[in-house]
XYZ file of C-alpha atoms in Angstrom:
69
model
C 20.201 -17.396 -69.259
C 22.708 -20.239 -68.949
C 21.650 -23.047 -66.643
C 24.844 -22.912 -64.579
C 24.149 -19.287 -63.661
C 20.474 -20.044 -63.006
C 21.145 -22.761 -60.445
C 23.682 -20.768 -58.437
C 20.769 -19.084 -56.706
C 18.125 -21.214 -55.013
C 15.501 -18.515 -55.459
C 16.176 -18.138 -59.169
C 15.968 -21.918 -59.584
C 12.728 -22.016 -57.599
C 11.167 -19.272 -59.720
C 12.355 -20.996 -62.901
C 10.840 -24.321 -61.799
C 7.596 -22.580 -60.816
C 7.423 -21.017 -64.263
C 7.906 -24.406 -65.896
C 5.114 -25.919 -63.781
C 2.811 -22.966 -64.436
C 3.416 -23.286 -68.169
C 2.677 -27.025 -68.045
C -0.596 -26.543 -66.160
C -1.592 -23.698 -68.455
C -0.857 -25.780 -71.553
C -2.379 -29.089 -70.404
C -5.064 -27.785 -68.064
C -6.519 -29.324 -64.962
C -8.853 -32.284 -65.406
C -11.874 -32.443 -63.115
C -11.496 -35.268 -60.632
C -15.192 -35.954 -60.288
C -16.258 -36.987 -63.800
C -17.800 -40.302 -62.763
C -19.584 -38.828 -59.743
C -20.990 -35.914 -61.735
C -22.190 -38.260 -64.466
C -23.963 -40.478 -61.950
C -25.807 -37.506 -60.409
C -26.518 -35.671 -63.666
C -30.175 -36.680 -63.599
C -30.838 -35.179 -60.146
C -29.376 -31.662 -59.777
C -30.829 -31.323 -56.255
C -28.078 -33.631 -54.931
C -25.230 -31.578 -56.448
C -23.429 -28.430 -55.471
C -22.473 -25.726 -57.966
C -19.431 -27.726 -59.083
C -21.385 -30.918 -59.703
C -20.043 -32.694 -56.631
C -22.485 -34.790 -54.600
C -23.925 -33.261 -51.428
C -25.245 -35.245 -48.477
C -26.885 -34.324 -45.200
C -23.623 -34.595 -43.235
C -22.054 -31.955 -45.490
C -25.039 -29.664 -45.005
C -24.957 -30.135 -41.224
C -21.245 -29.272 -41.141
C -21.872 -26.146 -43.190
C -24.766 -25.065 -40.975
C -22.621 -25.614 -37.868
C -19.792 -23.529 -39.362
C -22.209 -20.705 -40.171
C -23.524 -20.716 -36.599
C -27.070 -21.802 -37.422
């Protein structure tokens, strides 16, 4: 598909750009943003959630409030 024809339609250009971004993310991947935090809490799994992020009492209180407990 020639580029001139592609960019005549905004929707076609948007889908094309989305495909490029999807391909880039699929090829490169997504790096976890919490490497240092997970490494610092690796010795104590009781302070981590399932993703390895730290959990504190304020987070637990917010969750309990949202669940209605």
